[in-house]
PDB file of C-alpha atoms in Angstrom:
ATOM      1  CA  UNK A   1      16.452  -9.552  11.746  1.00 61.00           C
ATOM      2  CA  UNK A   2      13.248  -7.289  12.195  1.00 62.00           C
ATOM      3  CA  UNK A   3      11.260  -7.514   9.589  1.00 90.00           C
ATOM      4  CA  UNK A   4       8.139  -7.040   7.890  1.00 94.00           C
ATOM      5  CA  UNK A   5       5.946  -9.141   5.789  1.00 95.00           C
ATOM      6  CA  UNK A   6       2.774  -8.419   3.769  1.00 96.00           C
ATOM      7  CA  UNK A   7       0.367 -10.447   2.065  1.00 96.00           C
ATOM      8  CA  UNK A   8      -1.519 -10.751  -0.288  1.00 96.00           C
ATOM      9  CA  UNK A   9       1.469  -9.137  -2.979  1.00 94.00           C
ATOM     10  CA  UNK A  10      -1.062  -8.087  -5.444  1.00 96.00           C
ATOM     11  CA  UNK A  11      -5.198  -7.743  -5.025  1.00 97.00           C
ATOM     12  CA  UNK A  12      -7.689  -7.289  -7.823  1.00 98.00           C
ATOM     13  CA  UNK A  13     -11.265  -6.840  -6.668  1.00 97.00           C
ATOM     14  CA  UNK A  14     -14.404  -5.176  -7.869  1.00 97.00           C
ATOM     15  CA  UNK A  15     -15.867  -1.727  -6.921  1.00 97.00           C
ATOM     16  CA  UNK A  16     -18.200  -1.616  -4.050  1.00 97.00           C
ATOM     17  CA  UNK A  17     -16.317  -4.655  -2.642  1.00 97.00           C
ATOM     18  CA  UNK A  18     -14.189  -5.000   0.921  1.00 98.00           C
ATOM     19  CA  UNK A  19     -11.188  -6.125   0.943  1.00 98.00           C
ATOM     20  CA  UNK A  20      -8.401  -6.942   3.945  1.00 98.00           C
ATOM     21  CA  UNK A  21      -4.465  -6.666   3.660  1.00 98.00           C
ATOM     22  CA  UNK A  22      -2.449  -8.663   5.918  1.00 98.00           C
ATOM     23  CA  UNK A  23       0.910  -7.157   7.660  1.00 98.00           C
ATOM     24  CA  UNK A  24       2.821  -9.531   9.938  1.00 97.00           C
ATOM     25  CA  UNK A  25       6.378  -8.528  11.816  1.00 95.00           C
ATOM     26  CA  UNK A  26       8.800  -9.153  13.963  1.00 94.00           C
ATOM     27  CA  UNK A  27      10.062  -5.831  15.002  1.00 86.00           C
ATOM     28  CA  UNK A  28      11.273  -5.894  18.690  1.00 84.00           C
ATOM     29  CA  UNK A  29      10.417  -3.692  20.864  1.00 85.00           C
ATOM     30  CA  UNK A  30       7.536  -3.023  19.132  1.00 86.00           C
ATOM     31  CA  UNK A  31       6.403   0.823  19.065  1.00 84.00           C
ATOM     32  CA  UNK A  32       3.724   1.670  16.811  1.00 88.00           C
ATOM     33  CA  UNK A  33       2.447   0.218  13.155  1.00 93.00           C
ATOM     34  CA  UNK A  34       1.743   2.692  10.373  1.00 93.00           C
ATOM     35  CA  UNK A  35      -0.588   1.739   7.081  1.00 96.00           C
ATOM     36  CA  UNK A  36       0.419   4.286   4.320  1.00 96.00           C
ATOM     37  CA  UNK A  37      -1.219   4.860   0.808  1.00 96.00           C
ATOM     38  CA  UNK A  38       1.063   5.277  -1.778  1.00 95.00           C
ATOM     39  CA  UNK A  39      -0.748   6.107  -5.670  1.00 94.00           C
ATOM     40  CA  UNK A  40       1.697   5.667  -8.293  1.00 90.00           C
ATOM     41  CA  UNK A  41       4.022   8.210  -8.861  1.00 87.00           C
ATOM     42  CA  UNK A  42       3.709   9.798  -5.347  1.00 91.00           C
ATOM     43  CA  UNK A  43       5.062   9.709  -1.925  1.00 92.00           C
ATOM     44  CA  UNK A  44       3.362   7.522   0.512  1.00 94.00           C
ATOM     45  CA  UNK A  45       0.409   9.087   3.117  1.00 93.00           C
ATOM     46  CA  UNK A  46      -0.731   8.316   6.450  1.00 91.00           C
ATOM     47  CA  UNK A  47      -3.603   6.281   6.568  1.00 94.00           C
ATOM     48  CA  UNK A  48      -3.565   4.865  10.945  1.00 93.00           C
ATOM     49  CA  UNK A  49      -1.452   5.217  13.386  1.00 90.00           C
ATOM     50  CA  UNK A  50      -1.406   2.610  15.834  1.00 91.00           C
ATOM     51  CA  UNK A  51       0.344   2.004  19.244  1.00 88.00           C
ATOM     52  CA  UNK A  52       1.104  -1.166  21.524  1.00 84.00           C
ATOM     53  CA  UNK A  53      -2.298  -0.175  23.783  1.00 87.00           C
ATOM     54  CA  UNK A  54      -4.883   0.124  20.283  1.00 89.00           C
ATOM     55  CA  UNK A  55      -6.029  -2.710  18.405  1.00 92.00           C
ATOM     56  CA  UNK A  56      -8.457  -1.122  16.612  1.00 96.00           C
ATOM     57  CA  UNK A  57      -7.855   2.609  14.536  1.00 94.00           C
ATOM     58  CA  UNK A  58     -10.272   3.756  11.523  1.00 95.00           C
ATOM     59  CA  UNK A  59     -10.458   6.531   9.393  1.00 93.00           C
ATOM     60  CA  UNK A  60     -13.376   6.499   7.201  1.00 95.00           C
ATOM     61  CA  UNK A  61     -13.893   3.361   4.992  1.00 97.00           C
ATOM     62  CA  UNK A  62     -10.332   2.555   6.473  1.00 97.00           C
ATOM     63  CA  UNK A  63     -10.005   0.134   9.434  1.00 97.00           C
ATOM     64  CA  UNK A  64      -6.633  -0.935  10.514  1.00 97.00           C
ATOM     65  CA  UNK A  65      -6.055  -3.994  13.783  1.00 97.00           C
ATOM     66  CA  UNK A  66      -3.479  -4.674  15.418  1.00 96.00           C
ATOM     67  CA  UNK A  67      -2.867  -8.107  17.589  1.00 95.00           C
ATOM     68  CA  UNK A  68       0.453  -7.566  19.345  1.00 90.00           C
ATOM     69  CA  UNK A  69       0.793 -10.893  21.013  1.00 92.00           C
ATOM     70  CA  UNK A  70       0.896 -12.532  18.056  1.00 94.00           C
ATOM     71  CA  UNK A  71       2.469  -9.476  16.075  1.00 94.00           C
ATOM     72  CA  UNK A  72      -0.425  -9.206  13.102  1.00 97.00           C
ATOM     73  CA  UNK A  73      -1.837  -6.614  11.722  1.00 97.00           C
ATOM     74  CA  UNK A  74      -4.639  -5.899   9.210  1.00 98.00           C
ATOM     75  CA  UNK A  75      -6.309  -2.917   7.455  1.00 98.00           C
ATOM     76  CA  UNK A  76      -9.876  -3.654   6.272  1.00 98.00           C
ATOM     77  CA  UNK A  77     -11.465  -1.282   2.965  1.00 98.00           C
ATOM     78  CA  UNK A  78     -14.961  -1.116   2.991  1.00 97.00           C
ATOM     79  CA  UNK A  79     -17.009   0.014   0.166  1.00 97.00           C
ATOM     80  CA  UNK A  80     -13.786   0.353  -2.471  1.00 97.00           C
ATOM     81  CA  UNK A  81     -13.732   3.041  -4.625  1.00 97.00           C
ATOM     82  CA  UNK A  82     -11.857   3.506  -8.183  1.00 97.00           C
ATOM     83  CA  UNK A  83      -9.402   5.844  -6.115  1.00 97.00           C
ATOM     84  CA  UNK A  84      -8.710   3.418  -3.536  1.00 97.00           C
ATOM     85  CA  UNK A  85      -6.164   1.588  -6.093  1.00 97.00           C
ATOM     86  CA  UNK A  86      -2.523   2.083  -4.849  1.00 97.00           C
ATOM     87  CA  UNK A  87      -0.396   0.535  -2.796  1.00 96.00           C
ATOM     88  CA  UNK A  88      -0.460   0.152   0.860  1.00 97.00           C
ATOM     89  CA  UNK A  89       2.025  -0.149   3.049  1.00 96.00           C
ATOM     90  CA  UNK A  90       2.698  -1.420   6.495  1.00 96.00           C
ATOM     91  CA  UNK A  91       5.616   0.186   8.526  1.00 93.00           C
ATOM     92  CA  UNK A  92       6.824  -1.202  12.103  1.00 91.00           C
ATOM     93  CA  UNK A  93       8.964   0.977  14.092  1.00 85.00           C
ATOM     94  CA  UNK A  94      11.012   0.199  17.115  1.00 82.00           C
ATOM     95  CA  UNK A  95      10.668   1.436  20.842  1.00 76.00           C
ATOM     96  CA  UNK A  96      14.282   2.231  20.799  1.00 70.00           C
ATOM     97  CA  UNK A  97      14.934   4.215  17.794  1.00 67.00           C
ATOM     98  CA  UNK A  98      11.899   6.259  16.790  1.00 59.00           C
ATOM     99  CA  UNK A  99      11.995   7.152  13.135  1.00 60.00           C
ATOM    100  CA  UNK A 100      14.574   4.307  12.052  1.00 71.00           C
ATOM    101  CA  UNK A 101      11.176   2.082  10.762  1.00 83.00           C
ATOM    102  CA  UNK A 102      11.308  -1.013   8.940  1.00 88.00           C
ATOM    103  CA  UNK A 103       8.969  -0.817   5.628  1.00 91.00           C
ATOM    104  CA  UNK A 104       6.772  -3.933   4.221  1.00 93.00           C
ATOM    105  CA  UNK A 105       7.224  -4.461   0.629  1.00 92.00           C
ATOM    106  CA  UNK A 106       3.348  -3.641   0.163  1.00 94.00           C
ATOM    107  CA  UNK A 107      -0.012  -4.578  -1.463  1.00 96.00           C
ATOM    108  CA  UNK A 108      -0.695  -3.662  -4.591  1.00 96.00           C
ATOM    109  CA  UNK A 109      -4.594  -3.006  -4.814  1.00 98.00           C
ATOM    110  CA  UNK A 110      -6.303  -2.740  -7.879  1.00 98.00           C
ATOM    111  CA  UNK A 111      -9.972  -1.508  -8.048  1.00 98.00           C
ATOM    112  CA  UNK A 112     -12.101  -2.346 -11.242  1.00 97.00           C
ATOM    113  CA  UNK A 113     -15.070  -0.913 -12.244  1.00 96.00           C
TER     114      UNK A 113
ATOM    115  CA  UNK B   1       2.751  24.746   5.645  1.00 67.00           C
ATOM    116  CA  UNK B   2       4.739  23.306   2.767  1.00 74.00           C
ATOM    117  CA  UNK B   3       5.079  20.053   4.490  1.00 91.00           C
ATOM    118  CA  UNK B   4       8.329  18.424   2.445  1.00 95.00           C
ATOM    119  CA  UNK B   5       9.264  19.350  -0.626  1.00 96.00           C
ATOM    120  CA  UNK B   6      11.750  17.603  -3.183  1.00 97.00           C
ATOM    121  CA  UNK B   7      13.609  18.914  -6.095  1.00 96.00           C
ATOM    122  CA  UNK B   8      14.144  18.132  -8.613  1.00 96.00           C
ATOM    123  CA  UNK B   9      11.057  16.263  -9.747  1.00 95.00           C
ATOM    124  CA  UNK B  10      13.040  13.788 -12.040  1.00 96.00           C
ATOM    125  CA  UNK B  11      16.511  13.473 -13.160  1.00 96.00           C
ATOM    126  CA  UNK B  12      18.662  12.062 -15.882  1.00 97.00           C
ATOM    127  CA  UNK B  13      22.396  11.852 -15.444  1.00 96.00           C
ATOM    128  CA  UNK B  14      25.410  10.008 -16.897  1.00 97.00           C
ATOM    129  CA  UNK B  15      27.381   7.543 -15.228  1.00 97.00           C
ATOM    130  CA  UNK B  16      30.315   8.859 -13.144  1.00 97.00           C
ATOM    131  CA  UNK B  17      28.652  12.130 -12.769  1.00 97.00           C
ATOM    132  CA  UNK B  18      27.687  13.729  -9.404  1.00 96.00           C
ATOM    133  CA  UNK B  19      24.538  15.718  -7.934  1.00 96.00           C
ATOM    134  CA  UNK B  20      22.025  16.656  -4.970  1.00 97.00           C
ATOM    135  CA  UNK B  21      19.160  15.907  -4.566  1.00 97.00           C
ATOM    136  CA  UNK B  22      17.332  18.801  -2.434  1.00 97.00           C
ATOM    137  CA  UNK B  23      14.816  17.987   0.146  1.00 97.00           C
ATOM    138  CA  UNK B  24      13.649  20.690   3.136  1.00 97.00           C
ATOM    139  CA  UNK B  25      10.410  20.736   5.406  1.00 96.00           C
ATOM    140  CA  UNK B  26       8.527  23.371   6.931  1.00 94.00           C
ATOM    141  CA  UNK B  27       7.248  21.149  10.630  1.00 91.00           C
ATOM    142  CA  UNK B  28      10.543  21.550  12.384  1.00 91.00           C
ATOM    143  CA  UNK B  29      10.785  17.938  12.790  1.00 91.00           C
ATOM    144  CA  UNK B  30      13.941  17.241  14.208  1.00 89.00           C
ATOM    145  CA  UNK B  31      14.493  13.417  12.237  1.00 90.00           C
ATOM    146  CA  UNK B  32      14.762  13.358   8.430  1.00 94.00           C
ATOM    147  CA  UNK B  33      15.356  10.391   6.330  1.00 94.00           C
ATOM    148  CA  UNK B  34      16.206   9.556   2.809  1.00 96.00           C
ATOM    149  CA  UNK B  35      14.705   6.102   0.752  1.00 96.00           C
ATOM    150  CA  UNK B  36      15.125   4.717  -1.804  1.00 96.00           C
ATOM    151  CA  UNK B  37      12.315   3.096  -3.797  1.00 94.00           C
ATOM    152  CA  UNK B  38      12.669   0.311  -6.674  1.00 92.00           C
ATOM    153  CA  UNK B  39      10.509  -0.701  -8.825  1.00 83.00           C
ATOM    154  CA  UNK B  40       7.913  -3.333  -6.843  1.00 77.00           C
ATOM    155  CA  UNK B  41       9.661  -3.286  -4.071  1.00 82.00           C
ATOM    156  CA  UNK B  42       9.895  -1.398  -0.326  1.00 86.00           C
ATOM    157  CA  UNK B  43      11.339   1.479   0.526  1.00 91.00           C
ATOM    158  CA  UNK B  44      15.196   1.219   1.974  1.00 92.00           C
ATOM    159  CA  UNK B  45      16.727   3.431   3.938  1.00 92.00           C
ATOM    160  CA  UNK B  46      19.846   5.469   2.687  1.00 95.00           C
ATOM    161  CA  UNK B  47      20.720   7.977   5.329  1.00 95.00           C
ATOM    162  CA  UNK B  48      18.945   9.669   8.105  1.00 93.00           C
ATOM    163  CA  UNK B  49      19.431  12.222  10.585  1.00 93.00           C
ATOM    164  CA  UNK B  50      17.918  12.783  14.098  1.00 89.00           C
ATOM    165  CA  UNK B  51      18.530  16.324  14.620  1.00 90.00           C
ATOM    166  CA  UNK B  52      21.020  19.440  12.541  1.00 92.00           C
ATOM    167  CA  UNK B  53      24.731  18.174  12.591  1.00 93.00           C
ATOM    168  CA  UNK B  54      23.923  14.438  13.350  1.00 93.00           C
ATOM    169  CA  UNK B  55      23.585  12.176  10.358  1.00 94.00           C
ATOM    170  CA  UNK B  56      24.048   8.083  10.511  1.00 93.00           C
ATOM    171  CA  UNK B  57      23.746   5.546   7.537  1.00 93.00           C
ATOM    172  CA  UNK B  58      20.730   3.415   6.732  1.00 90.00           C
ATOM    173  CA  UNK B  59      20.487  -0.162   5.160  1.00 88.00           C
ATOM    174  CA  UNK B  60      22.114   1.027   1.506  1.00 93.00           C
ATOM    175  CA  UNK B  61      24.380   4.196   2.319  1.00 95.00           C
ATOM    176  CA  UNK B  62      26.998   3.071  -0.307  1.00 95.00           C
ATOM    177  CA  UNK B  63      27.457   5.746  -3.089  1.00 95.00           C
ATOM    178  CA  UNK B  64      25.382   8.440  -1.016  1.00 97.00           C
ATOM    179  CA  UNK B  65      26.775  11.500   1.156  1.00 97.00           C
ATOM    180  CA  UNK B  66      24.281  13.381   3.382  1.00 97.00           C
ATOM    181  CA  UNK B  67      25.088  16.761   5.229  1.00 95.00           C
ATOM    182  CA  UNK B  68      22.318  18.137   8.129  1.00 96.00           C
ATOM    183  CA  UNK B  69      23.357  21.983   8.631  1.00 96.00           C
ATOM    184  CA  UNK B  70      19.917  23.115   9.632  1.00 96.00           C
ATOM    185  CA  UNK B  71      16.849  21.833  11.185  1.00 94.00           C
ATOM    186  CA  UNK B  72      15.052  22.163   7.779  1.00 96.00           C
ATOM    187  CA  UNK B  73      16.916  20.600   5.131  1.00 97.00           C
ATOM    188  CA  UNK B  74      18.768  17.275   4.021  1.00 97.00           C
ATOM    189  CA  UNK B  75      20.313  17.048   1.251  1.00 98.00           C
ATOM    190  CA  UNK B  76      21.769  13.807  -0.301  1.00 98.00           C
ATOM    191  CA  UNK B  77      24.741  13.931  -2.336  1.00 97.00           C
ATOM    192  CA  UNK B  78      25.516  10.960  -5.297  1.00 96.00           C
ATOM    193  CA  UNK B  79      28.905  11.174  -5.366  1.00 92.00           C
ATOM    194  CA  UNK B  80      29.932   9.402  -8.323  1.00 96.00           C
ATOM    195  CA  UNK B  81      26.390   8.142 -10.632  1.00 96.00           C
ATOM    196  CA  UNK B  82      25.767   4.124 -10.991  1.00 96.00           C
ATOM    197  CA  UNK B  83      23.180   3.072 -13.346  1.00 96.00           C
ATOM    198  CA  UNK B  84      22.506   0.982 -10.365  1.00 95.00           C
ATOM    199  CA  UNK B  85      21.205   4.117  -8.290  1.00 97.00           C
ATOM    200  CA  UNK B  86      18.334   4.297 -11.062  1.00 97.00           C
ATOM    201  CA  UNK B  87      15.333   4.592  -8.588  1.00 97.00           C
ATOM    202  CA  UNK B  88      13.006   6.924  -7.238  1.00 96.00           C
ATOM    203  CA  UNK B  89      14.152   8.812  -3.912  1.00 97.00           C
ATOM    204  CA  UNK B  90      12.011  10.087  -1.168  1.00 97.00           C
ATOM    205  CA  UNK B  91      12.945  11.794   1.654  1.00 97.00           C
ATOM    206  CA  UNK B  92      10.573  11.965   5.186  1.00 94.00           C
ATOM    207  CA  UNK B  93      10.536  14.126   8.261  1.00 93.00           C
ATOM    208  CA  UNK B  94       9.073  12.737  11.163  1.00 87.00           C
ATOM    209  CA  UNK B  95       7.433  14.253  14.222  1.00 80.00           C
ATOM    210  CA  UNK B  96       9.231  12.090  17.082  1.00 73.00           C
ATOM    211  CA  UNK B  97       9.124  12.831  21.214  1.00 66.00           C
ATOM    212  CA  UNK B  98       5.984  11.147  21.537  1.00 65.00           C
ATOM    213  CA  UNK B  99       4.333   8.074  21.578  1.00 59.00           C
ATOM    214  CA  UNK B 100       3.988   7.949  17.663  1.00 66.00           C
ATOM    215  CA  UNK B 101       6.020   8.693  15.068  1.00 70.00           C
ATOM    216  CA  UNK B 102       4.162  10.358  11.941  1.00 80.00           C
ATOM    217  CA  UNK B 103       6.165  10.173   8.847  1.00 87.00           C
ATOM    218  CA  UNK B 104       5.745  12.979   6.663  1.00 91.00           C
ATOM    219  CA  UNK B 105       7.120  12.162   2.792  1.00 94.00           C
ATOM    220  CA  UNK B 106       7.987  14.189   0.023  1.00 96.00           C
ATOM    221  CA  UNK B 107       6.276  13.405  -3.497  1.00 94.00           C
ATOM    222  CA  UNK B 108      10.195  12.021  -4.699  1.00 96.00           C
ATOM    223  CA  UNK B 109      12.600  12.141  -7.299  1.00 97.00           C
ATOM    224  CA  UNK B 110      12.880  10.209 -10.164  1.00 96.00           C
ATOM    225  CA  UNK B 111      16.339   9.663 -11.038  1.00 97.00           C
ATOM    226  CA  UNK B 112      17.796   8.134 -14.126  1.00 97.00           C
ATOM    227  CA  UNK B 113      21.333   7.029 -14.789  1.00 97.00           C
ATOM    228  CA  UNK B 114      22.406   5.408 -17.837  1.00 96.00           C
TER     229      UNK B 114
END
């Protein structure tokens, strides 16, 4: 069964401090690996994008990896801001059925002053 | 652009009684899907559709109906309310025929039954 599994469940940390969220899967053939944001209360957002070929994507204090021999994948928060708690969320999809993705449970981040 | 939009915001109903929940989008993205969110866990797929007139079930389709007559919107049916469908929905277009898939999701629909 594909699947997806994240770790740590839950993450308390301090402002101003990095933090990395782990995203291991199984999904075969592999496409691409998505890291959404969701806040409470609202629908998920695009944070990176990344394909078979990339192993590295950022977008600003963002930076998402991606190891697809041994099917890992982590997004790193630099400099964490009040805002930054939410959940994130890794999603796998497969070569052969584009939008049909398999969703990871998610982090829960929490960001204290 | 709109993006996707989802009405309504939240919802109460009884058991044993029946409604839609809307969803359209604006990108002319040929694949929608509808999920289902509970509380601390990942989002499941209901129903989704790859293109107007084609529609196939997800992981939890039971107790759900969904109709694709245009490109633009998806609605999903609960035929017959369980206090077991007591989640938040969210429906997604995505922006397939390339090499990624961007996922596009509505802010969702809170939906009560008791």
């Amino acid at each position: 069964k594909n699947q997806v599994e994240q770790s740590p469940q839950s993450l308390i940390i301090l402002e101003g401090k990095n933090c990395t969220l782990q995203c291991n899967y199984t999904v075969s053939p592999f496409s691409n690996l998505r890291w959404y944001k969701q806040d409470t209360g609202r629908g998920p957002v695009s944070l990176t994008i990344m394909t078979f070929s990339e192993n590295t994507k950022s977008n600003g204090r963002y930076t998402a990896t991606l190891d697809a021999d041994t099917k890992q994948s982590s997004l790193h928060i630099t400099a964490s801001q009040l805002s930054d708690s939410a959940s994130y969320i890794c999603v796998v999809s497969k070569r052969t059925n584009a939008g049909k993705s398999t969703f990871g449970d998610g982090t829960t981040l929490t960001v204290k002053p | 652009n709109a993006g996707v939009t989802q009405t309504p915001k939240f919802q109460v109903l009884k058991t044993g009684q029946s409604m839609t929940l809307q969803c359209a989008q604006d990108m002319n993205h040929e694949y929608m899907s509808w999920y289902r969110q509970d509380p601390g866990m990942g989002l499941r797929l209901i129903h989704y559709s790859v293109g107007a007139g084609i529609t196939d079930q997800g992981e939890v389709p039971n107790g759900y109906n969904v109709s694709r007559s245009t490109t633009e919107d998806f609605p999903l049916r609960l035929l017959s309310a369980a206090p077991s469908q007591t989640s938040v929905y969210f429906c997604a277009s995505t922006l397939t025929g390339t090499s990624v898939h961007e996922q596009y999701f509505g802010p969702g629909t809170r939906l009560t039954v008791t």
